[in-house]
Short mmCIF file of C-alpha atoms and ligand atoms in Angstrom, two decimals:
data_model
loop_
_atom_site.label_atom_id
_atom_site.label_comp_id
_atom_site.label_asym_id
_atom_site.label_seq_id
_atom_site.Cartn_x
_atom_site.Cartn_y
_atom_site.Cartn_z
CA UNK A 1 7.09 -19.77 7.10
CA UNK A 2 4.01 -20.79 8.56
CA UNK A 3 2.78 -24.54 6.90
CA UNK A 4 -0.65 -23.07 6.35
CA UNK A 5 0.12 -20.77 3.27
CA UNK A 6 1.96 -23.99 1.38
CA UNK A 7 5.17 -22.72 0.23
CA UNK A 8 3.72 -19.70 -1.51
CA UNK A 9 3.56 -16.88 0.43
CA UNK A 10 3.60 -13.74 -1.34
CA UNK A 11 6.33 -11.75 -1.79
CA UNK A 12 4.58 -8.17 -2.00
CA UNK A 13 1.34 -7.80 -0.63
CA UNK A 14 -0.99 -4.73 -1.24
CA UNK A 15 -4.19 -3.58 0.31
CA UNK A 16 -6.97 -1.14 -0.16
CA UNK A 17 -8.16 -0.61 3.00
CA UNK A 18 -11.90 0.35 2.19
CA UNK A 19 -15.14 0.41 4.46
CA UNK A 20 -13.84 2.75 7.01
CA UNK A 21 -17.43 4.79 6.26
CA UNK A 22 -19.50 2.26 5.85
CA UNK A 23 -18.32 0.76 9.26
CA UNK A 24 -18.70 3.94 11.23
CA UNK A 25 -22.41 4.30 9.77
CA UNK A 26 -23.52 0.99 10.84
CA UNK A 27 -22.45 1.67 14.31
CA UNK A 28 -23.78 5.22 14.33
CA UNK A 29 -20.60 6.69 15.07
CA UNK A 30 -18.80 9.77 13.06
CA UNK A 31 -16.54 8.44 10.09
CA UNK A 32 -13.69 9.37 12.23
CA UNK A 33 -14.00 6.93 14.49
CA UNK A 34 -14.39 4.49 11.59
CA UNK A 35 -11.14 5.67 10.41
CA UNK A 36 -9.69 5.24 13.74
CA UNK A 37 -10.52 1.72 14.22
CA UNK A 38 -9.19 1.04 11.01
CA UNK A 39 -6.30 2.08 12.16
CA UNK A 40 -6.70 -0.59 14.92
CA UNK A 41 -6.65 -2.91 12.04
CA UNK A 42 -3.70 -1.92 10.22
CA UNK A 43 -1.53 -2.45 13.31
CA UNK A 44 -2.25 -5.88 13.23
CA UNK A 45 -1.83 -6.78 9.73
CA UNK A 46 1.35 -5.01 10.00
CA UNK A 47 2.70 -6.98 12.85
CA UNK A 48 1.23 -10.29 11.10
CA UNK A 49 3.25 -9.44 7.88
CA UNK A 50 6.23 -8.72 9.60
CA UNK A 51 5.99 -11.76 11.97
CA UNK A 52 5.31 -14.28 8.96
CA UNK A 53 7.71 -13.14 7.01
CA UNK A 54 5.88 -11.25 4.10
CA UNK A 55 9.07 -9.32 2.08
CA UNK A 56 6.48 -6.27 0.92
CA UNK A 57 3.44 -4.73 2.36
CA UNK A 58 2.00 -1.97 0.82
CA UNK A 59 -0.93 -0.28 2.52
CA UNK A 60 -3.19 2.52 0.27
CA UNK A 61 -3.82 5.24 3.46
CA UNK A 62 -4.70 8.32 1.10
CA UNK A 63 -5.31 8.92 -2.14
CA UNK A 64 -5.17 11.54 -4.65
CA UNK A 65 -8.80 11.92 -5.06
CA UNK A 66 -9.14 11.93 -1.30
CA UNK A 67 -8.90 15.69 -0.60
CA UNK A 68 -12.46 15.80 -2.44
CA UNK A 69 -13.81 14.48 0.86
CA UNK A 70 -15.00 17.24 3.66
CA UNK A 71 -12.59 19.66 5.16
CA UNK A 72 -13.40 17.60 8.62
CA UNK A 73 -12.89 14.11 7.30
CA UNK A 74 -9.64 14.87 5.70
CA UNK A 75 -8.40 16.42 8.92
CA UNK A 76 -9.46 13.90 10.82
CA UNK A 77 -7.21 11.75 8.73
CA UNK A 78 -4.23 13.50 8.73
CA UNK A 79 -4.66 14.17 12.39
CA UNK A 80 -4.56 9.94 12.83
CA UNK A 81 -1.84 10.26 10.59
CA UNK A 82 0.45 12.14 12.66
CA UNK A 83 -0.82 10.45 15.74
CA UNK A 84 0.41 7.01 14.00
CA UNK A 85 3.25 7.82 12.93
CA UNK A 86 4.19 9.30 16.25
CA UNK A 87 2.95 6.32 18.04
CA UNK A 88 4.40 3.41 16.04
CA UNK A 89 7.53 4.32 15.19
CA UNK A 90 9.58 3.18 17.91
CA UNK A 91 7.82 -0.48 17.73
CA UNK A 92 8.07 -0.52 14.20
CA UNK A 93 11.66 0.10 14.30
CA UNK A 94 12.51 -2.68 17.01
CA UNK A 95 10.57 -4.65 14.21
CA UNK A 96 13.16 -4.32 11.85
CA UNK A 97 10.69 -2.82 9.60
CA UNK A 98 11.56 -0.55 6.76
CA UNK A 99 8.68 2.32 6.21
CA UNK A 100 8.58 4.09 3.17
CA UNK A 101 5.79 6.69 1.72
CA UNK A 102 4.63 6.29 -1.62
CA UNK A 103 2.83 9.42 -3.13
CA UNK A 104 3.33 13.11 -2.97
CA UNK A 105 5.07 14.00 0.11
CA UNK A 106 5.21 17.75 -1.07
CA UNK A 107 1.22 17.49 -1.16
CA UNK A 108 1.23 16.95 2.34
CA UNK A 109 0.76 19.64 5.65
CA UNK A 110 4.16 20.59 6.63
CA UNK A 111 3.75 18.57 10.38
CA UNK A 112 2.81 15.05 8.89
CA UNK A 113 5.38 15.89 5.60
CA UNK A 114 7.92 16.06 8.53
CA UNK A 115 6.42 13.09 10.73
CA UNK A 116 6.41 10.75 7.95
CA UNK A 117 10.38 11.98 6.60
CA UNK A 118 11.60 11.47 10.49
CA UNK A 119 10.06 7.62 10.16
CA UNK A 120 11.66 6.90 6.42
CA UNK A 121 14.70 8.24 7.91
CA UNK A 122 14.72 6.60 10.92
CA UNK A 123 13.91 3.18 9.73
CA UNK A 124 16.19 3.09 6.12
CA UNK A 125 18.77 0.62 7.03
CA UNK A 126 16.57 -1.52 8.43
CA UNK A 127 16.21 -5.40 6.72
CA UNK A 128 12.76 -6.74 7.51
CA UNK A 129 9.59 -5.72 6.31
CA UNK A 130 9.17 -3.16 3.67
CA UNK A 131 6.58 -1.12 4.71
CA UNK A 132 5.22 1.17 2.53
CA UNK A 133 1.91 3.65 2.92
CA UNK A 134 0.63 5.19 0.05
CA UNK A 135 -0.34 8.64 0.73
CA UNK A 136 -1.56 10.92 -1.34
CA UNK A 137 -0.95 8.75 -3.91
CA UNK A 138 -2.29 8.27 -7.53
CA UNK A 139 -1.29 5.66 -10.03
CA UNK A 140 -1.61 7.75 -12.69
CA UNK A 141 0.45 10.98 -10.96
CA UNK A 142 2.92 8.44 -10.58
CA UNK A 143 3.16 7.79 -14.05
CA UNK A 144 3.15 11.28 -15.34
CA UNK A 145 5.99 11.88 -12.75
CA UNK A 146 8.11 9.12 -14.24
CA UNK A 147 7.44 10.20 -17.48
CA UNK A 148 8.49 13.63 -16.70
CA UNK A 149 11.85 12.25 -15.23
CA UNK A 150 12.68 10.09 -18.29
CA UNK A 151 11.87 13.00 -20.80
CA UNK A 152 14.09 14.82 -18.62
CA UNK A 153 16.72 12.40 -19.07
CA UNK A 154 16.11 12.22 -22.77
CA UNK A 155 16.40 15.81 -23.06
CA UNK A 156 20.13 16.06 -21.48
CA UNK A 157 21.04 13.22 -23.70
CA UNK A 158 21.53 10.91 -21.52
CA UNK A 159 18.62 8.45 -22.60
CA UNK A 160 17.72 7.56 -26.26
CA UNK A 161 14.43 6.76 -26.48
CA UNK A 162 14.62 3.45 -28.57
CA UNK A 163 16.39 2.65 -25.19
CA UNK A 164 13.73 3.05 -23.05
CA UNK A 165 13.05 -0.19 -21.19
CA UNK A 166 9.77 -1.05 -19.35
CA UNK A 167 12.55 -1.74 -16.35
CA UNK A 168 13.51 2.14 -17.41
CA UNK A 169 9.26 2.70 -16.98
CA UNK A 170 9.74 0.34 -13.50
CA UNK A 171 12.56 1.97 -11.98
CA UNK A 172 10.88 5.84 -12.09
CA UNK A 173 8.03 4.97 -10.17
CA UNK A 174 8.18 4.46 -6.05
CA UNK A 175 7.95 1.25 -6.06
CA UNK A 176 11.23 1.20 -8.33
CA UNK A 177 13.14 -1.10 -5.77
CA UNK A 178 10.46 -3.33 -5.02
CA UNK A 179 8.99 -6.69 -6.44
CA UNK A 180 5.31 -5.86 -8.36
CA UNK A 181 2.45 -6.39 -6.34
CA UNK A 182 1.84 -10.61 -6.07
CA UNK A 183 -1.86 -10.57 -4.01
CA UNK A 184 -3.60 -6.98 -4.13
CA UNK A 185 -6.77 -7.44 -1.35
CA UNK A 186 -9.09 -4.79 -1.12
CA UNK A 187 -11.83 -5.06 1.37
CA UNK A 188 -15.59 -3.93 1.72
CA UNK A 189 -16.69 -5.53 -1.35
CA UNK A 190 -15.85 -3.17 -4.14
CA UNK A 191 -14.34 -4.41 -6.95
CA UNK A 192 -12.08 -1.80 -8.44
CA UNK A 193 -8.58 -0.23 -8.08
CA UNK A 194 -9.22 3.73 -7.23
CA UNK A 195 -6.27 4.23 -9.39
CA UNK A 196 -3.67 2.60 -6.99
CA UNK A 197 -0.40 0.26 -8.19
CA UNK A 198 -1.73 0.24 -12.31
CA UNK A 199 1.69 -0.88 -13.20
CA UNK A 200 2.79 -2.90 -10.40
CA UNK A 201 0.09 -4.61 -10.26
CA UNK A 202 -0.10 -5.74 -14.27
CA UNK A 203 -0.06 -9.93 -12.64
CA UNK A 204 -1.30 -9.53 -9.24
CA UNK A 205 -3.56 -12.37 -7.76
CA UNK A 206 -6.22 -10.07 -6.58
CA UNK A 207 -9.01 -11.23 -3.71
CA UNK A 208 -12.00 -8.96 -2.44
CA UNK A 209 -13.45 -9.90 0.82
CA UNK A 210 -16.70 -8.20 1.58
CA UNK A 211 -15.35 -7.78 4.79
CA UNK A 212 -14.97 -3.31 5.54
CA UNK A 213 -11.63 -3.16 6.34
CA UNK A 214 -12.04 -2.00 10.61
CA UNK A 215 -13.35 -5.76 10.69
CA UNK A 216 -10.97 -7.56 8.70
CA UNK A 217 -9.66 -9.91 11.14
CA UNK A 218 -5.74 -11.80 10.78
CA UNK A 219 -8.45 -14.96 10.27
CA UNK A 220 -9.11 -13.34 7.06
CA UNK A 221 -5.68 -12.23 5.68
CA UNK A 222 -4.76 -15.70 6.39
CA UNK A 223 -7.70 -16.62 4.49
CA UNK A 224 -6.45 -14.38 1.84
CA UNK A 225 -2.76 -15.35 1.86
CA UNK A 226 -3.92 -18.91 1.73
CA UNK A 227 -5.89 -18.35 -1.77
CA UNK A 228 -3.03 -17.00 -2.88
CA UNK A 229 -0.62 -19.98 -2.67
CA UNK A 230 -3.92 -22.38 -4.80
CA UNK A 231 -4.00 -20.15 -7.32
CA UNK A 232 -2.47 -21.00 -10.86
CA UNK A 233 -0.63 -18.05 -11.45
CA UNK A 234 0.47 -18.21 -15.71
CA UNK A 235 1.64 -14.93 -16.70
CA UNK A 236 0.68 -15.87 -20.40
CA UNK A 237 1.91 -18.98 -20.45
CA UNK A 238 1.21 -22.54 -20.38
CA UNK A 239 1.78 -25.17 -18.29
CA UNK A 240 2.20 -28.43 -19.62
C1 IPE B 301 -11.20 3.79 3.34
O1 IPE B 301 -12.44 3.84 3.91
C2 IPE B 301 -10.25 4.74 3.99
C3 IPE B 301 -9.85 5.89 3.16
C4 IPE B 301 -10.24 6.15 1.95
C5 IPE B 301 -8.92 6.81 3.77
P1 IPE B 301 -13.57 4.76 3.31
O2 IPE B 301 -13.61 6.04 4.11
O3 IPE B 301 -13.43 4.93 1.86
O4 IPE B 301 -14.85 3.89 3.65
P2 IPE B 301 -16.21 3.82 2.79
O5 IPE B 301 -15.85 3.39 1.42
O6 IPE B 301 -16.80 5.19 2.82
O7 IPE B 301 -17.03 2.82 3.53
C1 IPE B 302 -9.46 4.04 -2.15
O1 IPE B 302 -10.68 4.02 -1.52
C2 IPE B 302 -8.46 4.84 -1.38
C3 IPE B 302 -8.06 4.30 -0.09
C4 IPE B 302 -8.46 3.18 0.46
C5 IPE B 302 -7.11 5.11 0.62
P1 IPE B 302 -11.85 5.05 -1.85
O2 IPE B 302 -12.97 4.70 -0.95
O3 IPE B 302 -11.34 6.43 -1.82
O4 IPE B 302 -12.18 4.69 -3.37
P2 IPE B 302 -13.50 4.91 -4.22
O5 IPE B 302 -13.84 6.35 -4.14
O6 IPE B 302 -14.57 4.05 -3.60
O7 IPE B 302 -13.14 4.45 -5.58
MG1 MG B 303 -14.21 3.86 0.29
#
């Protein structure tokens, strides 16, 4: 591990990529193209994770309340989703990295529903980098599916509910075999969640760079990762 980040890197890190928009309008361009060089951006801060040695990166791509958007913009999206996935895998997999979706896959057009299976498949038994992209994904449909599958398991019998543990609560969401959320970064300046990670990220150091994300240079997730490891992190406690 790199000296720079002290001896605290994070062990899951998530980002909201935000300012794809507000990018493409400054440069008079279509929010496509916005979208499409924040793609640029994600490619690096993929291979940077992966190359320092991050365990966890979790990347929000789509959300639930991201159909509202135009008919154009949200093909535009899933078009550079396809393309991405297409494009990357074969890297990503010489990478050693581990890609998983988090969200609705059934939500999804049957092409990128198939694209995105191929690259969990494909990349499963792989040990470095967990990669996951959240796509149409909602904290809170997340919850009501878990809750679903542990009424479920209450109904059969096979749960009683004085046993339900929040590591019962942990294990039915996505992220069930992964560490919560240490540094959550969003970029562009906005300073809420847009109903992504609510559970995972119950202690996460969180950071907001005004930065929009197509500009968000491996300067600043350094800068980022480097806040991280001087913060006093408690969880409740007290140090003496
Ligand atoms: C984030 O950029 C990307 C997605 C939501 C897919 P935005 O498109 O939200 O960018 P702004 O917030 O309009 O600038
Ligand atoms: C959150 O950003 C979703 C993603 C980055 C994919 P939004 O731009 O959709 O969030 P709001 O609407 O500003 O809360
Ligand atoms: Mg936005």
């Amino acid at each position: 591990m790199s000296e720079e980040f002290g001896n605290k890197l994070p062990r899951h890190v998530a980002i909201i990529m935000d300012g794809n928009g507000r990018w493409a309008k400054a440069h008079a361009l279509q929010v496509a193209a916005g979208h499409r060089k924040g793609v640029e951006t994600l490619r690096g801060i993929i291979r940077e994770s992966s190359d320092i040695g991050i365990e966890a990166l979790t990347l929000y791509a789509f959300s639930t309340e991201n159909w509202k958007r135009s008919p154009a913009e949200v093909g535009a999206l899933m078009n550079l989703l396809l393309e991405y996935f297409t494009s990357e895998i074969d890297e990503l997999n010489e990478k050693n990295v581990c890609i998983r979706i988090l969200g609705d896959k059934a939500g999804l057009p049957d092409a990128q529903r198939e694209a995105v299976t191929q690259a969990e498949k494909r990349t499963e038994s792989n040990t470095g980098l967990k990669l996951n992209i959240a796509i149409n994904y909602g904290a809170r449909a997340e919850m009501l599916s878990a809750v679903r599958a542990i009424a479920a398991q209450v109904e059969k019998g096979e749960l009683r509910p004085q046993d339900i543990t929040e590591e019962t609560i942990a294990g039915a969401l996505y992220t069930h075999d992964l560490p919560d959320v240490d540094l959550l970064i969003r970029t562009s300046g906005e300073m809420r969640l847009s109903n992504f990670l609510l559970y995972q990220c119950a202690y996460a150091e969180m950071t907001f760079p005004t930065v929009l994300w197509p500009d968000f240079s491996l300067a600043d997730y350094h800068a980022a990762l480097s806040a991280f490891g001087r913060r006093d992190r408690r969880f409740g406690g007290r140090k003496e």
